[in-house]
Amino acid sequence: MKRSEFHKAAVAALLTFCTHVKSIPLECDPEYLWFQEEMNCNNIIHQDNFTHTNSTGCSGLWDDVNCWPHAEVGDVISKQCPMFLRVKGTVRRNCTENGWSDPVPPYMLACGSMNGIVHPPSDMMVASHEYFMWVKIMYTVGYSISVISLTIAFMLLCVFRKLHCTRNFIHMQLFLSFILRAVFIFIRDAALHNSQDYYHCESHPLGCKVALIFSNYGILANYSWLLVEGHYLHSLIHLCLHSPRKRLHWYISFGWGTPMLIIIVWSVAKYLQEDEGCWETRSRGWIWWILRVPVILFITVNLLFFLRIIQTIISKMRAPDMIGNEFKQHKKLAKSTLLLVSLFGVQYALFTFFPDGINILTFQIWNTIELALASTQGFVVALLYCFLNGEVQHEITRRWRRWRLKQRVHGDARLHHGSLSQSGIPLTQISLLARVNNIS
């Protein structure tokens, strides 16, 4: 196969792949731009044939990659890499007595070696794409289940006024942080998916950067409110929470304010030092550590709270004067949060300190487990803090019995109203209540 034919086949394979994977705007479509380049070159060659009818030298040439105008023998023509390849490089051809020379350097080196532009996608790239698509479906389902369950739990704690207290208010903030985390991740994925249309143009809309900012903020806020939960439980266990309502204001400032300050610093650093793509790149490691260091601190402190709580509960269990009811009270208080902190605190620590230099298979397995646990974490939180909470179950049962009682009272009232129209005897509230008691 000739070299030019190989170039044409390689570029065609790339452009066909890009076109079928994603429908992109014409101004960013490499196949469309390639076709336009060829059309323009043919027009130039057609005009040169009329202008240089009797001249010697090299006639115009379209080599399936670049357009070479008419040149005289001995001329050296330099051309930039074509627009549709979106890379920088220069290629030269000499006009000899035998015609055009081969391009120097070859297109593969000048225009294709930077990012493998003129190479068709390999089997590994296709397999990696399929893996990430499967993982995305998996954690989308997990986050959807978490959002639904957390929304129901949040509404239950809002509706039942008897459950309004500092502890449940902190739970509600934790629910809200999980909901925002999931929603912002959905928005981020949609924004990054749509911004794929502009990658060939090296132009990324502002919306994808804003979506990534909110997504990172939701993740940081989630970690900070997990730390608030750990601190609040630690304070209750050690009886050092003197004024819960006053401390609640500090919790709100820390839970929502601290992530805001961190994300502002990260955004400024990104804009000034690494304003690339949709800000999802990590070419400058120190900018990524602006987000990673606070997360590591949140996880570490939360684990310390967990270990301290475990130590306190074990010491109380071993105390000779331990009263059974008091132990049950501590157990009831710590049951929901201890399971959460122990399960997800350890998980966060494992995934946070996992080394970066690992093979692809290990990364895929580890990443799948992490995303599966993280996406369903909100559901587990709603289950522990709401659906399995004795106070919530008691309030739901009480409301259900009250609703059933009202239905029975209204039904009995309609029955006596029909009797009243026949007998003319007035129905008093006392007789109605007596009737209800007899029915009960």
XYZ file of C-alpha atoms in Angstrom:
440
model
C 0.000 0.000 0.000
C 1.293 3.444 -0.886
C 2.078 5.850 1.899
C -0.556 8.357 0.762
C -3.159 5.602 0.682
C -2.171 4.597 4.194
C -2.567 8.216 5.339
C -5.983 8.373 3.749
C -7.110 5.104 5.332
C -5.877 6.117 8.790
C -7.526 9.533 8.687
C -10.738 8.041 7.292
C -10.844 5.489 10.119
C -10.408 8.211 12.709
C -13.033 10.514 11.214
C -15.545 7.700 10.758
C -15.114 6.694 14.393
C -15.551 10.273 15.637
C -18.663 10.765 13.535
C -20.427 7.586 14.694
C -19.527 7.906 18.369
C -21.093 11.341 18.782
C -23.051 13.735 16.629
C -21.175 17.044 16.834
C -21.699 20.506 15.331
C -20.481 21.019 11.778
C -17.945 23.642 12.802
C -16.388 21.052 15.103
C -16.890 17.957 12.946
C -13.474 16.785 11.650
C -15.032 14.867 8.746
C -16.943 17.955 7.634
C -13.797 20.096 7.907
C -11.831 17.477 5.957
C -14.441 17.554 3.212
C -14.322 21.365 3.118
C -10.525 21.320 2.855
C -10.736 18.943 -0.097
C -13.363 21.072 -1.851
C -11.316 24.252 -1.394
C -8.185 22.530 -2.642
C -9.943 21.266 -5.753
C -11.080 24.804 -6.508
C -7.530 26.082 -6.093
C -6.161 23.340 -8.368
C -8.850 24.114 -10.952
C -7.873 27.793 -10.988
C -4.153 26.965 -11.178
C -4.779 24.812 -14.246
C -6.155 27.873 -16.065
C -3.431 30.220 -14.769
C -0.417 27.967 -15.407
C -1.423 26.210 -18.599
C 2.011 26.269 -20.277
C 4.223 26.479 -17.184
C 6.511 23.728 -15.946
C 6.907 22.535 -12.435
C 4.595 20.757 -10.047
C 0.858 21.123 -10.445
C -1.477 21.532 -7.516
C -1.968 18.446 -5.356
C -4.461 17.242 -2.768
C -2.785 14.391 -0.885
C -5.833 13.551 1.266
C -4.379 15.542 4.156
C -3.098 18.886 2.842
C -3.412 21.097 -0.215
C -0.244 21.888 -2.168
C -0.446 24.744 -4.695
C 1.397 24.983 -8.015
C 5.166 25.341 -7.580
C 8.245 25.642 -9.791
C 11.083 23.143 -9.808
C 13.326 23.746 -6.818
C 10.657 25.398 -4.683
C 10.180 24.198 -1.122
C 6.587 24.555 0.117
C 5.760 24.444 3.806
C 2.256 23.763 5.099
C 0.772 23.625 8.557
C -1.072 20.538 9.740
C -4.678 20.735 8.504
C -7.382 22.269 10.649
C -9.391 19.071 11.069
C -6.510 17.357 12.920
C -6.399 20.087 15.598
C -2.675 19.765 16.190
C 0.269 22.047 15.530
C 2.984 20.972 13.143
C 4.694 21.781 9.841
C 5.205 19.601 6.759
C 7.380 20.408 3.732
C 7.461 19.165 0.142
C 10.060 19.819 -2.541
C 9.106 20.375 -6.155
C 11.548 18.325 -8.255
C 11.790 17.501 -11.924
C 10.052 14.225 -11.162
C 7.201 15.929 -9.285
C 6.449 16.434 -5.620
C 8.676 14.748 -3.057
C 7.345 12.868 -0.056
C 6.284 15.056 2.898
C 9.071 15.823 5.357
C 8.623 14.947 8.146
C 5.946 12.322 7.487
C 2.406 13.167 8.546
C 2.524 10.492 11.211
C 5.351 12.327 12.947
C 4.412 15.920 12.216
C 0.660 15.805 12.787
C -0.255 12.485 14.329
C 2.200 11.480 17.046
C 1.086 13.993 19.671
C -2.183 12.352 20.578
C -2.374 9.510 18.079
C -4.683 11.676 15.991
C -4.403 9.823 12.717
C -4.539 6.384 14.294
C -7.868 4.592 14.531
C -9.007 3.746 18.072
C -7.451 0.618 19.525
C -9.286 -2.276 21.144
C -8.059 -1.085 24.557
C -9.620 2.337 24.007
C -12.939 0.789 23.000
C -12.886 -1.562 26.025
C -12.074 1.348 28.348
C -14.968 3.334 26.879
C -17.356 0.436 27.458
C -16.119 0.021 31.042
C -16.715 3.676 31.933
C -20.141 3.609 30.300
C -21.088 0.584 32.409
C -19.748 2.228 35.580
C -21.683 5.399 34.794
C -24.925 3.445 34.463
C -24.194 1.657 37.745
C -23.578 4.750 39.855
C -26.424 6.637 38.157
C -28.837 3.949 39.343
C -27.264 4.022 42.818
C -27.480 7.798 43.137
C -31.077 7.753 41.861
C -32.095 5.284 44.576
C -30.276 7.400 47.164
C -31.950 10.631 46.052
C -35.432 9.100 46.189
C -34.926 7.556 49.637
C -33.217 10.684 51.033
C -35.977 12.945 49.729
C -38.630 10.820 51.450
C -36.603 10.779 54.676
C -36.058 14.547 54.543
C -39.782 15.179 54.046
C -40.684 12.883 56.961
C -38.417 14.771 59.350
C -39.825 18.076 58.103
C -43.485 17.074 58.390
C -43.371 15.519 61.874
C -42.996 18.462 64.248
C -42.355 16.207 67.239
C -39.137 15.118 65.557
C -37.810 18.671 65.293
C -34.683 18.782 67.460
C -30.982 19.546 67.063
C -30.056 15.942 66.377
C -32.633 15.480 63.616
C -31.849 18.903 62.175
C -28.251 17.786 61.712
C -29.564 14.597 60.119
C -31.616 16.710 57.708
C -28.541 18.717 56.730
C -26.696 15.460 56.093
C -29.588 14.250 53.931
C -29.516 17.510 52.000
C -25.750 17.240 51.429
C -26.182 13.744 49.983
C -29.024 14.943 47.742
C -26.996 17.887 46.471
C -23.998 15.656 45.895
C -26.015 13.278 43.718
C -27.865 16.046 41.833
C -24.652 17.963 41.117
C -23.011 14.756 39.876
C -25.921 14.245 37.464
C -25.542 17.829 36.236
C -21.773 17.430 35.923
C -22.078 14.268 33.854
C -24.626 15.908 31.571
C -22.461 19.009 31.142
C -19.292 17.025 30.440
C -21.194 14.759 28.051
C -22.537 17.739 26.101
C -19.165 19.480 26.120
C -17.739 16.514 24.192
C -19.232 18.237 21.135
C -16.652 20.995 21.445
C -13.501 19.016 22.203
C -12.412 19.048 18.573
C -12.716 22.847 18.564
C -10.648 23.195 21.746
C -13.546 25.239 23.060
C -15.306 24.312 26.286
C -18.479 26.080 27.407
C -18.511 27.857 30.755
C -21.405 25.685 31.902
C -19.283 22.530 32.197
C -16.776 24.342 34.436
C -19.546 25.698 36.657
C -21.072 22.210 36.851
C -17.728 20.767 37.981
C -17.425 23.492 40.638
C -20.841 22.661 42.091
C -20.112 18.939 41.912
C -16.904 19.317 43.917
C -18.722 21.586 46.374
C -21.403 18.950 46.921
C -18.765 16.296 47.612
C -16.900 18.539 50.070
C -20.134 19.512 51.841
C -21.028 15.843 52.162
C -17.714 15.062 53.846
C -18.015 18.075 56.154
C -21.503 17.112 57.339
C -20.341 13.556 57.977
C -17.707 15.119 60.214
C -20.409 17.195 61.943
C -22.362 14.010 62.626
C -19.266 12.398 64.093
C -18.508 15.402 66.293
C -22.099 15.699 67.506
C -22.250 12.028 68.473
C -18.858 12.321 70.168
C -20.102 15.315 72.156
C -23.274 13.500 73.237
C -21.400 10.397 74.308
C -18.930 12.424 76.403
C -21.614 14.811 77.712
C -19.733 17.895 76.558
C -22.505 19.428 74.467
C -23.561 22.273 76.784
C -25.695 24.339 74.387
C -26.845 22.344 71.353
C -28.780 25.258 69.814
C -25.833 27.650 69.984
C -23.501 25.013 68.623
C -25.943 24.334 65.799
C -25.053 27.694 64.250
C -21.394 26.695 64.277
C -22.277 23.389 62.678
C -24.170 25.127 59.865
C -21.289 27.556 59.274
C -18.789 24.727 59.181
C -20.901 22.263 57.176
C -21.766 24.673 54.360
C -19.253 27.497 54.747
C -15.968 25.601 54.902
C -16.536 23.765 51.596
C -17.463 27.115 50.031
C -14.117 28.666 51.025
C -12.214 25.617 49.785
C -13.986 25.559 46.429
C -13.388 29.297 45.919
C -9.646 28.836 46.454
C -9.619 25.841 44.103
C -11.570 27.706 41.412
C -9.232 30.703 41.507
C -6.198 28.411 41.273
C -7.766 26.535 38.363
C -8.596 29.725 36.500
C -5.148 31.240 36.951
C -2.906 28.182 36.618
C -4.823 25.377 34.831
C -7.650 26.799 32.759
C -7.868 23.749 30.523
C -10.867 21.858 29.193
C -13.734 21.642 31.677
C -11.284 21.773 34.614
C -11.399 17.994 34.934
C -7.677 17.667 34.144
C -5.026 17.223 36.851
C -1.837 18.268 35.120
C -0.863 20.439 38.100
C -0.967 18.176 41.133
C -0.858 20.877 43.799
C -4.225 22.274 42.619
C -5.842 18.858 43.079
C -4.454 18.708 46.617
C -6.448 21.840 47.489
C -9.504 19.585 47.409
C -7.860 16.393 48.588
C -6.208 17.681 51.782
C -9.482 18.860 53.419
C -11.156 15.555 52.527
C -8.309 13.609 54.132
C -8.572 15.783 57.244
C -12.338 15.262 57.473
C -11.932 11.504 57.161
C -9.054 11.307 59.641
C -10.818 13.360 62.317
C -14.021 11.398 61.857
C -12.133 8.140 62.332
C -10.602 9.512 65.527
C -14.084 10.359 66.794
C -15.185 6.843 65.936
C -12.302 5.218 67.820
C -12.905 7.463 70.839
C -16.616 6.586 70.891
C -15.878 2.876 70.633
C -13.425 3.178 73.534
C -16.005 4.995 75.670
C -18.772 2.481 74.982
C -16.488 -0.466 75.721
C -15.435 1.104 79.038
C -19.071 1.685 79.985
C -19.937 -1.900 79.144
C -17.165 -3.157 81.418
C -18.144 -0.908 84.325
C -19.427 -2.955 87.323
C -22.127 -0.417 88.196
C -23.532 -0.255 84.678
C -27.298 -0.094 84.766
C -29.130 -1.986 82.089
C -31.401 0.870 81.067
C -28.499 3.292 80.856
C -26.584 0.934 78.639
C -29.611 0.536 76.380
C -29.874 4.309 76.174
C -26.252 4.647 75.056
C -26.692 1.785 72.644
C -29.796 3.359 71.144
C -28.056 6.718 70.847
C -24.940 5.368 69.126
C -26.415 2.557 67.046
C -27.309 4.460 63.874
C -24.295 6.764 63.718
C -21.688 4.220 64.810
C -22.596 1.884 61.982
C -22.397 4.744 59.513
C -19.067 6.086 60.750
C -17.497 2.631 61.030
C -18.675 1.457 57.630
C -18.108 4.521 55.502
C -15.314 6.022 57.526
C -13.153 2.978 56.937
C -14.225 2.915 53.312
C -13.227 6.536 52.781
C -9.873 5.951 54.428
C -9.138 2.951 52.227
C -10.012 4.712 48.989
C -8.391 8.008 49.946
C -4.985 6.519 50.671
C -5.065 4.064 47.787
C -1.869 4.419 45.690
C -2.032 5.975 42.231
C 0.532 3.762 40.479
C -1.530 0.615 39.920
C -2.382 -1.449 36.861
C -5.566 -0.920 34.874
C -7.397 -4.026 36.111
C -6.803 -3.204 39.783
C -7.950 0.353 39.203
C -11.140 -0.790 37.479
C -12.036 -3.212 40.279
C -11.241 -0.695 43.018
C -13.019 2.128 41.218
C -16.131 0.002 40.695
C -16.335 -0.885 44.400
C -15.780 2.716 45.460
C -18.432 4.138 43.150
C -20.918 1.396 44.056
C -20.567 2.163 47.773
C -20.510 5.931 47.298
C -23.617 5.980 45.099
C -25.680 3.862 47.504
C -24.371 5.584 50.626
C -27.285 8.021 50.694
C -29.760 5.145 50.761
C -27.939 3.572 53.720
C -27.959 6.931 55.550
C -31.715 7.327 55.008
C -32.244 3.751 56.163
C -30.245 4.191 59.377
C -31.299 7.707 60.328
C -34.958 7.628 59.288
C -36.607 4.429 58.146
C -35.114 2.269 60.949
C -35.328 5.041 63.548
C -37.708 4.106 66.368
C -38.924 7.670 66.860
C -39.799 8.040 63.186
C -41.552 4.671 63.108
C -43.541 5.580 66.230
C -44.589 8.933 64.747
C -45.644 7.302 61.463
C -47.677 4.711 63.381
C -49.290 7.420 65.515
C -50.222 9.492 62.470
C -51.581 6.423 60.738
C -53.798 5.522 63.716
C -55.042 9.112 63.973
C -55.935 9.108 60.278
C -57.764 5.795 60.636
C -59.643 7.142 63.659
C -60.766 10.210 61.709
C -61.954 8.012 58.887
C -63.984 5.904 61.297
C -65.376 8.993 63.031
C -66.482 10.541 59.742
C -68.019 7.273 58.630
C -69.922 6.962 61.910
C -71.051 10.589 61.646
C -72.553 9.949 58.232
C -74.355 6.894 59.633
C -75.907 8.861 62.531
C -76.752 11.730 60.210
C -78.953 9.349 58.252
C -80.639 8.159 61.514
C -81.193 11.763 62.602
C -83.134 12.572 59.448
C -85.542 9.748 60.308
C -85.929 10.102 64.094
C -85.394 13.828 64.576
C -83.247 13.220 67.720
C -80.133 15.491 67.747
C -76.741 13.774 67.789
C -74.415 15.244 70.438
C -70.621 15.012 70.579
C -70.872 12.928 73.775
C -73.026 10.290 72.139
C -70.762 10.270 69.115
C -67.661 9.725 71.270
C -69.460 6.992 73.181
C -70.266 5.324 69.905
C -66.638 5.534 68.842
C -65.488 4.034 72.154
C -67.939 1.147 71.759
C -66.650 0.519 68.273
C -63.080 0.586 69.560
